[in-house]
Short mmCIF file of C-alpha atoms (C1' of nucleotides) in Angstrom, two decimals:
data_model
loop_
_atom_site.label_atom_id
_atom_site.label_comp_id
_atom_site.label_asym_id
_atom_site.label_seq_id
_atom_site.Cartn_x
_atom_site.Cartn_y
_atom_site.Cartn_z
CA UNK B 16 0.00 0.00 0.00
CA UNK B 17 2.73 2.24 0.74
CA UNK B 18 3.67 2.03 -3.15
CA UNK B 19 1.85 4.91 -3.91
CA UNK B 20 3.03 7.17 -0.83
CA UNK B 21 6.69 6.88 -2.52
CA UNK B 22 7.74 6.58 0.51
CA UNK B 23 7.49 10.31 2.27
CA UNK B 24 6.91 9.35 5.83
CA UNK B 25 7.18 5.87 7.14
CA UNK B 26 10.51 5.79 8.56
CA UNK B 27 9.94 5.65 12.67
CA UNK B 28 8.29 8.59 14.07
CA UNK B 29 8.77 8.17 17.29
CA UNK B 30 7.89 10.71 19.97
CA UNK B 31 7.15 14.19 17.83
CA UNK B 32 6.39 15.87 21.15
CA UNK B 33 5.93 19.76 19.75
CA UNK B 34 6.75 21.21 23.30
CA UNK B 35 6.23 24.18 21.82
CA UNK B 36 3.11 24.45 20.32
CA UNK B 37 1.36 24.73 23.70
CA UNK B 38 -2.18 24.34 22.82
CA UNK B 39 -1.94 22.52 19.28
CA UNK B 40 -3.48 19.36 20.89
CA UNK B 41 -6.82 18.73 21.09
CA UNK B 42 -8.59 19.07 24.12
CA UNK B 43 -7.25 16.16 26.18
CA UNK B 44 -3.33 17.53 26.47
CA UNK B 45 -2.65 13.71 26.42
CA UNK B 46 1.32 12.74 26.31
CA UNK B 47 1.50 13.13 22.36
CA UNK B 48 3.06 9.82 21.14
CA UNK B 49 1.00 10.04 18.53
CA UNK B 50 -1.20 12.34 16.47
CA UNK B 51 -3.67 13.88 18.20
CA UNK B 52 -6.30 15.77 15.85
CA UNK B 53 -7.65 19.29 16.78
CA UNK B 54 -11.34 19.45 16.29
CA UNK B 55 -10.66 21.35 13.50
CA UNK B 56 -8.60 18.86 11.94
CA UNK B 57 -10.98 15.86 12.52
CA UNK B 58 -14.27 18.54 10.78
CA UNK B 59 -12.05 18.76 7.84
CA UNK B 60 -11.60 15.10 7.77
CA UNK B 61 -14.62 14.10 8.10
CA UNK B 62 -16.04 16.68 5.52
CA UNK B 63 -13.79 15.25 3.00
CA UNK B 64 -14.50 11.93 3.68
CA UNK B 65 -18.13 12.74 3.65
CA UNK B 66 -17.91 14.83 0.39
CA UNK B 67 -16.52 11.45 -1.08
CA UNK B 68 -13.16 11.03 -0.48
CA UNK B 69 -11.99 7.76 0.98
CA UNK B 70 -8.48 7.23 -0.71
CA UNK B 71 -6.93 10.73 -1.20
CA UNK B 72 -3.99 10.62 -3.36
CA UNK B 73 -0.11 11.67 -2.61
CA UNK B 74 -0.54 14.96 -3.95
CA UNK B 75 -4.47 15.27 -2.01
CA UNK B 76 -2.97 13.92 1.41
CA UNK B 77 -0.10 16.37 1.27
CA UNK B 78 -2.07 19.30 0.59
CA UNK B 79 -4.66 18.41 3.02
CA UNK B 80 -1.89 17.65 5.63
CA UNK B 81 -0.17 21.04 5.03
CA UNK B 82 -3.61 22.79 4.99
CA UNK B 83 -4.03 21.11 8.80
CA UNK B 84 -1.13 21.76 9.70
CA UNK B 85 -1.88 25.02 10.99
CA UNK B 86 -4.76 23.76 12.92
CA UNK B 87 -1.96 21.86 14.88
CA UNK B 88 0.80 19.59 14.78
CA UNK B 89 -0.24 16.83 11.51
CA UNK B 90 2.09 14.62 9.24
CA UNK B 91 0.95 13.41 5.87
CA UNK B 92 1.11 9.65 7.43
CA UNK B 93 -1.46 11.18 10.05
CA UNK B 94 -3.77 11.99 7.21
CA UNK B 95 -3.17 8.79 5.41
CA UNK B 96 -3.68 6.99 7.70
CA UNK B 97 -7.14 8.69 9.38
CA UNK B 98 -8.41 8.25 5.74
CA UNK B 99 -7.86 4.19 5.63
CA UNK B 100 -8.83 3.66 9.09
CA UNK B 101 -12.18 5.89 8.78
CA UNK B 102 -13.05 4.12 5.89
CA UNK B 103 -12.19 0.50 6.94
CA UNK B 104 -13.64 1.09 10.68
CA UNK B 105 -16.93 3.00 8.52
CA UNK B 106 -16.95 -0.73 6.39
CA UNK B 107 -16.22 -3.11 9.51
CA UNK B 108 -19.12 -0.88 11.40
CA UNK B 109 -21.67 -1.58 8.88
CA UNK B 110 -20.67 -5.28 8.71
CA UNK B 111 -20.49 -5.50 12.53
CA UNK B 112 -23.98 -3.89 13.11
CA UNK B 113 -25.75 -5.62 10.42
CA UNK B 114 -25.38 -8.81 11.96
CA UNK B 115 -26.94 -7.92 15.02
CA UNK B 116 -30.51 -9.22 14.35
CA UNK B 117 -30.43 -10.65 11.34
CA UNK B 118 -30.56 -13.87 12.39
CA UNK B 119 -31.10 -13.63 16.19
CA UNK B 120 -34.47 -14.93 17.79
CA UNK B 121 -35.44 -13.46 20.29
CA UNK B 122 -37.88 -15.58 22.07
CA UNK B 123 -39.17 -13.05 24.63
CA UNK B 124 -38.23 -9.80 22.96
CA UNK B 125 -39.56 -9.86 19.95
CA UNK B 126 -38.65 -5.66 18.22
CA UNK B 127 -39.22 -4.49 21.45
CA UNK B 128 -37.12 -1.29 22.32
CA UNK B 129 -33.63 -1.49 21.89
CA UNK B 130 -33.19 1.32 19.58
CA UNK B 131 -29.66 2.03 17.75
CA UNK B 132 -28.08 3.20 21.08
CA UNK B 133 -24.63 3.38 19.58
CA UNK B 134 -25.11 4.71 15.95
CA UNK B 135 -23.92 8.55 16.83
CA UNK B 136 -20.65 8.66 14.85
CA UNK B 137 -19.67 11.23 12.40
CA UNK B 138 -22.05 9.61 9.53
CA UNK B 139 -24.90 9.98 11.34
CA UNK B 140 -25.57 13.05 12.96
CA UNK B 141 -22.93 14.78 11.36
CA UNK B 142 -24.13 18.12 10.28
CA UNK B 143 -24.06 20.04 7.37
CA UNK B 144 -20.90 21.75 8.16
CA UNK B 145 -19.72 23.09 4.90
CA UNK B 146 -16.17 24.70 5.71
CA UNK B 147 -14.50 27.10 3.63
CA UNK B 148 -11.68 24.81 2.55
CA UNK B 149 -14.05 22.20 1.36
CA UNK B 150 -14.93 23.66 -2.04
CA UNK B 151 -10.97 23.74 -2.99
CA UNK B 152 -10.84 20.17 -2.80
CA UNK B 153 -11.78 18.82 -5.85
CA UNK B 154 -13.97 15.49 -4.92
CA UNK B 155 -12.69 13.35 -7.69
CA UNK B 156 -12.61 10.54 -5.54
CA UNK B 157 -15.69 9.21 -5.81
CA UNK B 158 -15.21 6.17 -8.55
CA UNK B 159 -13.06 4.80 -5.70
CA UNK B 160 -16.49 4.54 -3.58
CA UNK B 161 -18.25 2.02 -5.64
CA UNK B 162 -14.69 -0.08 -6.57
CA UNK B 163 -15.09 -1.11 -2.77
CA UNK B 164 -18.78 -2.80 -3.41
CA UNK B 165 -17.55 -4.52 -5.94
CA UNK B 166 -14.89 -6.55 -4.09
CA UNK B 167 -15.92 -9.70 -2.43
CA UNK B 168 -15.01 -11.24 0.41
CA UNK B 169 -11.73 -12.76 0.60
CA UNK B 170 -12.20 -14.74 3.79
CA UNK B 171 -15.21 -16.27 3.00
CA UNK B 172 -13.81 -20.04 2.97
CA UNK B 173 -10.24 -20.13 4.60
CA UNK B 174 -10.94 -22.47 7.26
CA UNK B 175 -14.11 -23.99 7.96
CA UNK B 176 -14.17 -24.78 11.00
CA UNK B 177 -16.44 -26.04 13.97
CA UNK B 178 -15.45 -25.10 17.89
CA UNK B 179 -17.63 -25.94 20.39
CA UNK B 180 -16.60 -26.35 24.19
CA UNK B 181 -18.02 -28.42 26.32
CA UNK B 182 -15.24 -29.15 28.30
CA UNK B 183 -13.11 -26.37 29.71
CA UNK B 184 -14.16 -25.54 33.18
CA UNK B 185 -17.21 -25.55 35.06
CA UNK B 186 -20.48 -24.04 32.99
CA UNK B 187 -23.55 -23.24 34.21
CA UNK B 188 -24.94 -22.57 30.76
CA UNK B 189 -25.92 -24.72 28.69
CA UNK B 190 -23.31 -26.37 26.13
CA UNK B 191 -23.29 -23.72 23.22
CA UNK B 192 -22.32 -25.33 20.09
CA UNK B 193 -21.37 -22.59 17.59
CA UNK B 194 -20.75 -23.79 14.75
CA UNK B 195 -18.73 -21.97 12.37
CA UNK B 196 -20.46 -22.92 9.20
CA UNK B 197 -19.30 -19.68 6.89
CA UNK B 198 -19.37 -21.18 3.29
CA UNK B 199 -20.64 -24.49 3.60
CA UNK B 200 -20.04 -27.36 5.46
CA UNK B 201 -20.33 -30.43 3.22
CA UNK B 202 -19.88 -32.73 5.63
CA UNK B 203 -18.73 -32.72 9.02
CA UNK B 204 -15.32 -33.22 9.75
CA UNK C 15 -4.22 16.35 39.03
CA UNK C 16 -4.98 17.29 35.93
CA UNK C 17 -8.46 17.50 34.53
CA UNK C 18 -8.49 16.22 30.56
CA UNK C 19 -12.19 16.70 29.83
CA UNK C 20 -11.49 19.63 27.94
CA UNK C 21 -14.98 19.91 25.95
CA UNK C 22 -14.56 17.63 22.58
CA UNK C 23 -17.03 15.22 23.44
CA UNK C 24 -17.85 13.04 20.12
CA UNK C 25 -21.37 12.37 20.27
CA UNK C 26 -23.42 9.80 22.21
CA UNK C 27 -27.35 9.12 22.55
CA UNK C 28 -29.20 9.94 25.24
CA UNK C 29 -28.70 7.43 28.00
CA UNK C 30 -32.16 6.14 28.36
CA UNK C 31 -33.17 5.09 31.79
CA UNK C 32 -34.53 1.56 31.32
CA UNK C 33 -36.66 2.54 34.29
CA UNK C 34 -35.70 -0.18 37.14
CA UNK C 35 -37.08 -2.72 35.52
CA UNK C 36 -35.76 -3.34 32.39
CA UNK C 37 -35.76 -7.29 30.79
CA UNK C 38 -32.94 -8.78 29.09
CA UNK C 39 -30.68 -7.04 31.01
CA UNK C 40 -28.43 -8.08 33.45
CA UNK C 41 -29.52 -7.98 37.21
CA UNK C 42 -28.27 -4.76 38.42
CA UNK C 43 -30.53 -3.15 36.20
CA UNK C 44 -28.27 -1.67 33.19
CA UNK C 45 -29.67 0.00 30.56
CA UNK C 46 -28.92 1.41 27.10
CA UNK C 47 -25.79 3.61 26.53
CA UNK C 48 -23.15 0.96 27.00
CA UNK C 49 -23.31 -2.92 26.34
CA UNK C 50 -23.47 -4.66 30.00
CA UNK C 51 -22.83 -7.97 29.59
CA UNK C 52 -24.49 -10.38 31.50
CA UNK C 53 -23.51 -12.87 33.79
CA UNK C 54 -23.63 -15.93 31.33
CA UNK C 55 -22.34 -13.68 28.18
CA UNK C 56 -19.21 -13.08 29.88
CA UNK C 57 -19.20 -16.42 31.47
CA UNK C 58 -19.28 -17.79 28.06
CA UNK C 59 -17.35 -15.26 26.55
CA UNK C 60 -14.44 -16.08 29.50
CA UNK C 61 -15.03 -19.81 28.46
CA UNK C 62 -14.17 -19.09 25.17
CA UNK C 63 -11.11 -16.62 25.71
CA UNK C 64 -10.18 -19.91 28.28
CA UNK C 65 -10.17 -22.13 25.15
CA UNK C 66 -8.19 -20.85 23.49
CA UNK C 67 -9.53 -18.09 21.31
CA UNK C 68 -8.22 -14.93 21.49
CA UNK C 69 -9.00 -13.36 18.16
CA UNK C 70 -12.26 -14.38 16.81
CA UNK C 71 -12.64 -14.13 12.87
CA UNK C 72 -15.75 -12.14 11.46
CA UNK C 73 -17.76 -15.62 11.28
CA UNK C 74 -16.73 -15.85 14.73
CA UNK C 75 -17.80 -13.38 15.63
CA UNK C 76 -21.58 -13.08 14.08
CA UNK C 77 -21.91 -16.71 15.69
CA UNK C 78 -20.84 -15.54 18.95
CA UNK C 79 -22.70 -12.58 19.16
CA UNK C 80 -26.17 -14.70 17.91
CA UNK C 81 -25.20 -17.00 20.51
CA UNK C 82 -24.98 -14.80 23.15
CA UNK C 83 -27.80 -12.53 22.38
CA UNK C 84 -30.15 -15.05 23.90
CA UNK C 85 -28.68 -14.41 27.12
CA UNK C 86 -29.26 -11.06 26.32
CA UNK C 87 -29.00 -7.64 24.34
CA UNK C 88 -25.44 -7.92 22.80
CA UNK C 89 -24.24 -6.59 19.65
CA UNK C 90 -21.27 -8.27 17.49
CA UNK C 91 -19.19 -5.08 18.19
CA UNK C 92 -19.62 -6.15 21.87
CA UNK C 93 -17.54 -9.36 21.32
CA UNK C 94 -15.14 -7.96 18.85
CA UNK C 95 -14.25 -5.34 21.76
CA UNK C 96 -14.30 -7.77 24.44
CA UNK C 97 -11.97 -9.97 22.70
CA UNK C 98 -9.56 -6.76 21.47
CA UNK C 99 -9.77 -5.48 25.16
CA UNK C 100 -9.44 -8.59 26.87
CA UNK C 101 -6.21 -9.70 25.51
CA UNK C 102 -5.32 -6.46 25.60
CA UNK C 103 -5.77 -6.40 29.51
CA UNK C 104 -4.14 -9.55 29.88
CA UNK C 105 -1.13 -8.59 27.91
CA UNK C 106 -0.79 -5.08 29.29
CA UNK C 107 -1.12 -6.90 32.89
CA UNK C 108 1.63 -9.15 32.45
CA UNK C 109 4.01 -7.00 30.45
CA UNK C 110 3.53 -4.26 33.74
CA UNK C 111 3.96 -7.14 35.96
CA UNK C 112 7.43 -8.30 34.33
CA UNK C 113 8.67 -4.66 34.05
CA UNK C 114 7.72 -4.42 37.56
CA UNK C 115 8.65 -1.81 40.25
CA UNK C 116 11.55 0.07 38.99
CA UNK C 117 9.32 1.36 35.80
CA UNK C 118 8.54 4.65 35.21
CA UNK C 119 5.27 5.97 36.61
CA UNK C 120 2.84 6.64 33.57
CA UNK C 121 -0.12 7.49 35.01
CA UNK C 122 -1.51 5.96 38.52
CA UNK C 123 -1.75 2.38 38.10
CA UNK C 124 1.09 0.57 39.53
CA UNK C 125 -1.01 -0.94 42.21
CA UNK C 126 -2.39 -2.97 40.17
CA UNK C 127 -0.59 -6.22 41.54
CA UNK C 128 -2.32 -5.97 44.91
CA UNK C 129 -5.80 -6.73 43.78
CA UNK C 130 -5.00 -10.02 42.18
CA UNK C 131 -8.53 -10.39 40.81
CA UNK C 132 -11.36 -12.58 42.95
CA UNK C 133 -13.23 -13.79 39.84
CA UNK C 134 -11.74 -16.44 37.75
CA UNK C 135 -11.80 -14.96 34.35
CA UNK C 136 -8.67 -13.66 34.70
CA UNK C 137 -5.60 -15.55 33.80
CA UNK C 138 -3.16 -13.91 35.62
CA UNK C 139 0.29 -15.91 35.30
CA UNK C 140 -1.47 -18.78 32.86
CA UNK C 141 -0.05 -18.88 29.79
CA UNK C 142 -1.94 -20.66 27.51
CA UNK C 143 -4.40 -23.10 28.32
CA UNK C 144 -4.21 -26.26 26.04
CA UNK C 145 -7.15 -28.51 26.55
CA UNK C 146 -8.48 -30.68 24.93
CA UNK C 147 -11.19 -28.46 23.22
CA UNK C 148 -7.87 -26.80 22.05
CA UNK C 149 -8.24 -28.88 18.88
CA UNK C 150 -11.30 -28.02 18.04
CA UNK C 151 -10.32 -24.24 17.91
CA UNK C 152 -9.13 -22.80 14.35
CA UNK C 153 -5.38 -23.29 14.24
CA UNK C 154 -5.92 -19.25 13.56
CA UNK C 155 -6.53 -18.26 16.39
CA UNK C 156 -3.89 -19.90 18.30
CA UNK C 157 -0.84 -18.68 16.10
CA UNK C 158 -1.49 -15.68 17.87
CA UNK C 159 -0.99 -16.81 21.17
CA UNK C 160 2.27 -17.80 20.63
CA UNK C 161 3.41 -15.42 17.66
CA UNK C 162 2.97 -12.96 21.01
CA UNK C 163 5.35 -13.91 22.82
CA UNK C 164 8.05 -14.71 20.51
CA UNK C 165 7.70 -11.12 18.60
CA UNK C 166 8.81 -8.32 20.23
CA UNK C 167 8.20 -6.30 17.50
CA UNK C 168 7.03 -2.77 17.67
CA UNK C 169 7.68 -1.30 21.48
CA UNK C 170 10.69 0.84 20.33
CA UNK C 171 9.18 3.99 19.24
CA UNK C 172 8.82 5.83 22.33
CA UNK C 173 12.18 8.02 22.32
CA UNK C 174 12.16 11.33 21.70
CA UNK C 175 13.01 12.41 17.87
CA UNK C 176 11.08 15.40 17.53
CA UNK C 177 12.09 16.70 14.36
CA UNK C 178 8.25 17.93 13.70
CA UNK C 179 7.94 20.18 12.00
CA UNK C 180 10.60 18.74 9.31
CA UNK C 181 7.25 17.82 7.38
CA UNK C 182 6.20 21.30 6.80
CA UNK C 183 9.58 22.50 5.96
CA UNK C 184 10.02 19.72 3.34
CA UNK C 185 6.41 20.33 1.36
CA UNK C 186 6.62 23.53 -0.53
CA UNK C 187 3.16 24.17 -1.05
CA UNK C 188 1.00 27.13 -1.90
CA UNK C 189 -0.08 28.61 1.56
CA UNK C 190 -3.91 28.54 1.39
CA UNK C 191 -4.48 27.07 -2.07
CA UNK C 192 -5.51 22.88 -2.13
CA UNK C 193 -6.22 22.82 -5.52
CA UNK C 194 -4.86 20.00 -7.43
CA UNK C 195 -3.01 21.23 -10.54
CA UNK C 196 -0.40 19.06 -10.82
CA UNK C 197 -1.57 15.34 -10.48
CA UNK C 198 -4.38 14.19 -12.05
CA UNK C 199 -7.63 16.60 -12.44
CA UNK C 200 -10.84 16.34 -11.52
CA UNK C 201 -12.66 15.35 -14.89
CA UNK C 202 -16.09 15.31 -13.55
CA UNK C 203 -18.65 17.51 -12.32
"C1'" DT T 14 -20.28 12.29 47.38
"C1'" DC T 15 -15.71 11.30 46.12
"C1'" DG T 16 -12.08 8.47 44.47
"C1'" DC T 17 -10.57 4.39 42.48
"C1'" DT T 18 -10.85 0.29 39.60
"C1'" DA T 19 -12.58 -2.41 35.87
"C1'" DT T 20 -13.99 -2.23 31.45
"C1'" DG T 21 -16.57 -0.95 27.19
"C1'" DA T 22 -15.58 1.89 23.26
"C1'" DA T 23 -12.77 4.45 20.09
"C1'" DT T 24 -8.92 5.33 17.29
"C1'" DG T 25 -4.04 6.10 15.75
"C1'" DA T 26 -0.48 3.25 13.80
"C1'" DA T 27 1.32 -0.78 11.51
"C1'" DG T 28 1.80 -5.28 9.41
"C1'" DG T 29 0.67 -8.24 5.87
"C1'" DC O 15 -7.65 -3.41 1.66
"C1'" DC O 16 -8.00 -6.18 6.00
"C1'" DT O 17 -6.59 -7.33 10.50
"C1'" DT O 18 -4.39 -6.41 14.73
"C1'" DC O 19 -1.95 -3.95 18.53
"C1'" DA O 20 -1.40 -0.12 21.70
"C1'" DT O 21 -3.15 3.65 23.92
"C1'" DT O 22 -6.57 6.44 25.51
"C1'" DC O 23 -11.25 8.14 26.72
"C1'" DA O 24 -15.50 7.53 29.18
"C1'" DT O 25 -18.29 5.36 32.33
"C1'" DA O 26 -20.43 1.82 35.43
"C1'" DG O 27 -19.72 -0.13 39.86
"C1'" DC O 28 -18.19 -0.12 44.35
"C1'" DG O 29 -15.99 1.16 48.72
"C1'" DA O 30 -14.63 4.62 52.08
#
DNA sequence: TCGCTATGAATGAAGG
DNA sequence: CCTTCATTCATAGCGA
């Protein structure tokens, strides 16, 4: 992946304490191993990513680093980086909450409350915050948006396998067999 | 001591008071805002981490979560995090314990070693825990328990370099302007 | 109520 | 791109 960064960070950055900035952190004041993004930084962010970025080029992520930069202490690996893990974590979210009741009976609660408790994030109730730098990006990205719907699932069939444990210590629930059955189980092994 | 709620809250929902009584809860009457697991999620859940599995795989996971949401609400974030935290825990515990006394004092939690932990979820000093349900675990998840110990890899980077602001002296770039001119254009809209 | 601990949740940073 | 590790934040639970 780091092909296409040709290489203009990723060496160790270690501690890149800014003692002097005093202030350029966001809220917290935490130690500063790592990046810490201003409010500011993360709105911008998230504005691009919500205007369709998801996989800003080396010329995009260094001038949106250098444009955040004076919101506080940012690298271009800081930007690179926030852009794969937003879009990876927004992916693995999806996947992770979709699950939750599609195939869960619920004997005794059948759609009873239980609302989306946890869905808050920056997709959700993110407003329209339109900042000024937004417009000079130009939101080219997008044909890398539907590229990621048309990849399929890679570990769909590495292992097949069955676990169940019956025998480990002491259980007072009943012996849960799950049964890992993600592709098809032709016959048991 | 030093205060670090400095505004920048993310977002949240409202916590909404189940009311006393709730349902599916656990006994002491949890509600909505944060996953509570109950007493026979995270006995099965500790059963499981016992076995052997530290790192469940997506399928794992959905199965898991299905499983357990008959004990209960429960989402299949819930056991990805309890998985990523427990380990976690159990590795931070015993890397603090084998450091020991003379370390440095990060924050305030060097007592932990006198509160050895009542419950029995905890491993403590166990390393790992081959039984015979061991076999019927994906070979996956073990390679992790021992790639762990025999990889010391990245726990070097904590030295002070700060050469920060090298970044922003190495990009030349246009002060306020983000356009892209150089790389590849927008051709759309 | 206050302080501390345990822990769920989030995210930056890497590895592969 | 996907997975994982480390660190941190936020909060429930409990004791003094």
């Amino acid at each position: 992946m780091e092909e296409r960064m040709s290489g203009f960070f990723i060496a160790k950055a270690g501690n890149v304490r800014g003692g002097g900035g005093g202030g350029n952190n966001a809220g917290t004041g935490t130690k500063c191993g790592r990046w810490n993004p201003t409010t500011e930084q993360v709105k911008v962010l998230t504005d691009l990513f919500r205007s369709g970025l998801r996989t800003p080029s080396t010329d995009q992520i260094q001038k949106i680093s250098s444009q955040l930069s004076l919101y506080g202490k940012i690298e271009s690996k800081n930007v690179f980086y926030w852009f794969q893990n937003h879009k990876a974590r927004e992916r693995q979210k999806r996947r992770r909450v979709s699950v939750g009741e599609k195939n869960v009976i619920r004997r005794q609660d059948i759609f009873s409350s239980s609302a989306r408790y946890y869905s808050e994030l920056d997709l959700g109730s993110e407003p329209e915050r339109v900042l000024e730098t937004l417009q000079l990006f130009p939101v080219n990205s997008f044909r890398d948006s539907e590229s990621e719907k048309l990849k399929l699932r890679r570990n769909e069939c590495k292992e097949a396998h069955a676990f169940s444990y019956t025998c480990s210590t002491e259980m007072d629930h009943p012996p849960l067999d799950l049964r890992l059955s993600s592709c098809k189980q032709a016959s048991d092994l």
